[in-house]
Coordinates of C-alpha atoms and ligand atoms in Angstrom, one line a residue:
Chain A
X1 CA -0.9 -8.9 -58.9
X2 CA -3.0 -7.1 -56.3
X3 CA -1.7 -3.6 -57.2
X4 CA -2.2 -3.7 -60.9
X5 CA -2.1 -0.3 -62.6
X6 CA -5.5 -1.0 -64.1
X7 CA -6.9 -1.1 -60.6
X8 CA -5.4 2.2 -59.7
X9 CA -6.5 3.9 -62.9
X10 CA -10.0 2.7 -62.4
X11 CA -10.1 4.2 -59.0
X12 CA -8.8 7.6 -60.2
X13 CA -11.3 7.9 -63.0
X14 CA -14.2 6.4 -61.1
X15 CA -16.7 9.2 -61.1
X16 CA -20.2 7.8 -61.1
X17 CA -22.0 10.9 -62.3
X18 CA -25.7 11.0 -63.0
X19 CA -27.1 12.9 -65.9
X20 CA -27.8 16.4 -64.6
X21 CA -30.9 16.9 -66.8
X22 CA -32.4 13.6 -65.5
X23 CA -31.6 14.5 -61.9
X24 CA -33.0 18.1 -62.2
X25 CA -36.2 18.1 -64.3
X26 CA -36.4 21.9 -64.1
X27 CA -33.2 22.2 -66.1
X28 CA -34.1 22.4 -69.8
X29 CA -31.9 22.4 -72.8
X30 CA -32.3 25.4 -75.0
X31 CA -29.8 26.9 -77.5
X32 CA -30.7 30.4 -76.2
X33 CA -29.7 29.5 -72.6
X34 CA -26.0 29.6 -73.1
X35 CA -25.3 29.7 -69.4
X36 CA -26.5 26.1 -69.0
X37 CA -24.8 25.0 -72.3
X38 CA -21.5 26.6 -71.3
X39 CA -21.3 24.2 -68.4
X40 CA -21.0 21.3 -71.0
X41 CA -18.3 22.8 -73.1
X42 CA -14.6 23.1 -72.4
X43 CA -13.0 26.5 -72.1
X44 CA -11.9 26.1 -75.7
X45 CA -15.5 25.7 -76.8
X46 CA -15.5 22.0 -77.4
X47 CA -18.5 19.8 -76.3
X48 CA -17.6 17.8 -73.3
X49 CA -18.1 14.0 -74.0
X50 CA -20.7 12.3 -72.0
X51 CA -18.1 9.9 -70.5
X52 CA -16.8 12.9 -68.7
X53 CA -20.0 14.8 -67.9
X54 CA -22.1 11.8 -67.2
X55 CA -25.0 13.1 -69.3
X56 CA -27.3 10.3 -70.6
X57 CA -27.5 9.6 -74.3
X58 CA -30.8 11.3 -74.8
X59 CA -29.8 14.5 -73.1
X60 CA -26.4 14.5 -74.7
X61 CA -28.0 14.4 -78.1
X62 CA -30.2 17.4 -77.2
X63 CA -27.2 19.2 -75.7
X64 CA -25.2 18.7 -78.9
X65 CA -28.0 20.0 -81.0
X66 CA -28.4 23.0 -78.7
X67 CA -24.7 23.8 -78.6
X68 CA -24.5 23.6 -82.4
X69 CA -27.5 25.9 -82.8
X70 CA -26.0 28.4 -80.3
X71 CA -22.8 28.3 -82.3
X72 CA -24.6 29.0 -85.5
X73 CA -26.2 32.1 -84.2
X74 CA -23.0 33.3 -82.5
X75 CA -24.2 32.9 -78.9
X76 CA -21.3 30.4 -78.4
X77 CA -18.0 30.1 -80.2
X78 CA -16.9 27.3 -82.5
X79 CA -13.4 27.5 -81.2
X80 CA -11.5 29.5 -78.7
X81 CA -12.3 31.0 -75.4
X82 CA -15.9 31.6 -74.3
X83 CA -16.3 35.3 -73.9
X84 CA -18.0 36.4 -70.8
Chain B
X1 CA -50.2 25.0 -88.7
X2 CA -46.6 25.1 -87.5
X3 CA -44.9 27.1 -84.9
X4 CA -41.5 28.5 -85.7
X5 CA -38.9 30.5 -83.9
X6 CA -36.3 32.6 -85.7
X7 CA -33.4 34.4 -84.1
X8 CA -31.7 36.8 -86.4
X9 CA -28.8 39.2 -86.0
X10 CA -29.3 42.7 -87.4
X11 CA -26.5 45.0 -88.2
X12 CA -25.8 47.0 -85.0
X13 CA -24.3 49.9 -86.9
X14 CA -27.3 51.0 -89.0
X15 CA -29.4 54.0 -87.9
X16 CA -32.4 53.1 -85.7
X17 CA -35.0 54.1 -88.2
X18 CA -33.4 51.8 -90.7
X19 CA -33.5 48.9 -88.3
X20 CA -37.1 49.6 -87.4
X21 CA -37.9 49.6 -91.2
X22 CA -36.2 46.2 -91.4
X23 CA -38.2 44.8 -88.5
X24 CA -41.5 46.2 -90.0
X25 CA -40.7 44.6 -93.3
X26 CA -40.1 41.2 -91.7
X27 CA -43.1 41.5 -89.5
X28 CA -45.2 42.3 -92.6
X29 CA -43.9 39.1 -94.3
X30 CA -45.0 37.0 -91.4
X31 CA -48.4 38.5 -90.7
X32 CA -51.0 37.3 -93.2
X33 CA -54.6 36.2 -92.8
X34 CA -53.7 32.9 -91.3
X35 CA -50.2 33.5 -89.9
X36 CA -49.4 35.7 -86.9
X37 CA -46.5 36.8 -84.7
X38 CA -46.4 35.3 -81.3
X39 CA -43.6 37.4 -80.0
X40 CA -41.0 39.7 -81.4
X41 CA -38.4 40.2 -78.7
X42 CA -35.6 42.7 -79.4
X43 CA -32.7 41.5 -77.3
X44 CA -30.7 44.5 -78.4
X45 CA -27.0 44.8 -79.2
X46 CA -24.8 41.9 -77.9
X47 CA -21.3 40.8 -78.3
X48 CA -21.2 37.9 -80.8
X49 CA -19.1 34.8 -80.0
X50 CA -17.1 35.4 -83.2
X51 CA -16.9 38.0 -85.9
X52 CA -19.7 38.1 -88.5
X53 CA -19.0 40.2 -91.5
X54 CA -16.2 41.8 -89.6
X55 CA -18.5 42.8 -86.8
X56 CA -18.0 41.9 -83.2
X57 CA -21.5 42.8 -82.1
X58 CA -25.0 42.3 -83.4
X59 CA -28.5 43.4 -82.7
X60 CA -30.3 40.1 -81.7
X61 CA -34.0 39.6 -82.3
X62 CA -36.1 36.6 -81.4
X63 CA -39.3 36.2 -83.5
X64 CA -41.8 33.5 -82.8
X65 CA -44.7 33.0 -85.3
X66 CA -47.0 30.5 -86.9
X67 CA -46.9 29.5 -90.5
X68 CA -45.8 26.8 -92.9
X69 CA -42.6 26.0 -94.6
X70 CA -43.2 28.4 -97.5
X71 CA -43.2 31.3 -95.1
X72 CA -39.9 30.3 -93.6
X73 CA -38.5 29.9 -97.1
X74 CA -39.6 33.4 -98.0
X75 CA -38.5 34.9 -94.8
X76 CA -35.0 33.4 -95.1
X77 CA -34.8 34.3 -98.7
X78 CA -35.4 38.0 -97.8
X79 CA -33.0 37.9 -94.9
X80 CA -30.3 36.3 -97.0
X81 CA -30.6 39.1 -99.6
X82 CA -30.9 42.0 -97.1
X83 CA -27.5 43.0 -95.9
X84 CA -28.9 44.5 -92.7
X85 CA -29.3 41.0 -91.5
X86 CA -26.0 39.4 -90.6
X87 CA -27.2 35.9 -89.7
X88 CA -30.4 34.0 -88.8
X89 CA -31.5 30.6 -87.4
X90 CA -35.0 29.2 -87.7
X91 CA -36.1 26.3 -85.5
X92 CA -39.4 24.4 -85.8
X93 CA -41.0 24.5 -82.3
X94 CA -44.2 22.6 -83.0
X95 CA -45.2 20.7 -86.1
X96 CA -48.9 20.7 -85.3
X97 CA -49.6 23.9 -83.4
X98 CA -53.1 25.0 -82.4
X99 CA -53.6 28.7 -83.2
X100 CA -56.4 29.0 -80.7
X101 CA -54.2 27.6 -77.9
X102 CA -51.4 29.9 -78.9
X103 CA -53.7 33.0 -78.8
X104 CA -54.8 31.9 -75.4
X105 CA -51.2 31.6 -74.3
X106 CA -50.4 35.0 -75.7
X107 CA -53.4 36.6 -73.9
X108 CA -52.4 34.9 -70.6
X109 CA -48.8 36.1 -71.0
X110 CA -50.0 39.6 -71.8
X111 CA -52.2 39.6 -68.7
X112 CA -49.3 38.4 -66.6
X113 CA -47.1 41.1 -68.0
X114 CA -49.7 43.8 -67.3
X115 CA -50.2 42.5 -63.7
X116 CA -46.5 42.5 -63.1
X117 CA -46.1 46.0 -64.5
X118 CA -49.0 47.2 -62.3
X119 CA -47.4 45.6 -59.3
X120 CA -44.1 47.2 -60.1
X121 CA -45.7 50.6 -60.6
X122 CA -47.5 50.2 -57.2
X123 CA -44.3 49.1 -55.5
X124 CA -42.5 52.1 -57.0
X125 CA -45.2 54.5 -55.8
X126 CA -45.1 53.0 -52.3
X127 CA -41.3 53.2 -52.2
X128 CA -41.4 56.8 -53.3
X129 CA -44.1 57.7 -50.7
X130 CA -42.0 56.0 -48.0
X131 CA -38.9 57.8 -49.2
X132 CA -40.7 61.2 -49.1
X133 CA -42.0 60.4 -45.7
X134 CA -38.5 59.5 -44.4
X135 CA -37.1 62.6 -45.9
X136 CA -39.6 64.8 -44.3
X137 CA -39.0 63.1 -41.0
X138 CA -35.3 63.4 -41.4
X139 CA -35.6 67.0 -42.1
X140 CA -37.9 67.6 -39.1
X141 CA -35.4 65.8 -36.8
X142 CA -32.5 67.7 -38.4
X143 CA -34.3 71.0 -37.7
X144 CA -35.1 69.9 -34.1
X145 CA -31.5 68.8 -33.6
X146 CA -30.1 72.0 -34.9
X147 CA -32.3 73.9 -32.6
X148 CA -31.3 71.7 -29.7
X149 CA -27.6 71.9 -30.6
X150 CA -27.9 75.7 -30.8
X151 CA -29.5 75.8 -27.3
X152 CA -26.9 73.4 -25.9
X153 CA -24.1 75.2 -27.6
X154 CA -25.1 78.3 -25.7
X155 CA -25.3 76.4 -22.5
X156 CA -21.9 74.7 -23.0
X157 CA -20.3 78.0 -23.8
X158 CA -21.7 79.4 -20.6
X159 CA -20.5 76.4 -18.6
X160 CA -17.1 76.5 -20.2
X161 CA -16.6 80.0 -19.1
X162 CA -17.6 79.0 -15.5
X163 CA -15.6 75.8 -15.1
X164 CA -12.4 76.7 -16.9
X165 CA -10.4 77.2 -13.8
X166 CA -11.9 74.4 -11.6
X167 CA -11.2 71.8 -14.3
X168 CA -7.5 72.4 -14.2
X169 CA -7.5 72.0 -10.5
X170 CA -9.4 68.7 -10.8
X171 CA -6.9 67.3 -13.2
X172 CA -3.9 67.9 -11.0
X173 CA -5.6 66.3 -8.1
X174 CA -6.5 63.2 -10.1
X175 CA -2.8 62.9 -11.2
X176 CA -1.6 62.9 -7.7
X177 CA -4.2 60.3 -6.8
X178 CA -3.1 58.0 -9.6
X179 CA 0.5 58.1 -8.4
X180 CA -0.4 57.0 -5.0
X181 CA -2.4 54.1 -6.3
X182 CA 0.2 52.7 -8.7
X183 CA 2.3 50.7 -6.2
X184 CA -0.8 48.8 -5.1
X185 CA -1.9 47.8 -8.6
X186 CA 1.5 46.9 -10.1
X187 CA 1.9 43.4 -8.5
X188 CA -1.4 42.2 -10.0
X189 CA -0.1 42.9 -13.5
Ligands
ZN201 ZN1 -30.6 12.5 -69.0

């Protein structure tokens, strides 16, 4: 009973992250600043879900918009590796 | 009055005068009696994240301007037709922009830019002056050293001629001295 797999799993994934944009007010979300945005995408170009990145709902919404804009103007890829 | 920002990608493979003509045309569309360009930043040729019209690179431009929706519609209509423009994106930055405040902001930015440029020019001039001074100094020391070396060289030559025989004698005497000392030092090691 004491060593239930649920317990263990919880410990492994327990990463209490705070939203990086709330923690650092100087960081802003702009579709032109791909260096910041790249941090919130996987190496395949997918947007990292906020359950992984810890971004708050408000900033995740802004991030999603910015990443989609950056994709539209070809500053970031829709799929595939992010070119350096 | 609204404030918009448009990033567009111009064909990187067209001749420069053609590109300049395109930019002038778009600028002309924006600038009217009430609308004005806040900035027109040419980022230059960059690699695009994916191919657009079979091209892997694009000439990026960021234009910020004031206007209303009809201007954006006209601008986008022209860019859509013009095949020198590969892609564009317009973002509304401020729904209720104050033209006076924007002009003030532009003047401030311009002044800052000028101040920075002046500073850079001064720093460059100072660095050049320092460099010239250092070079002159280095040259002077080099000349002095060369003169000294020439003097010393003459002296050494003279000395070498004198001491050629005695040095050999010294060396043999030292060798014999070492041999006599070795038994004493060995146990320590
Ligand atoms: Zn946040």
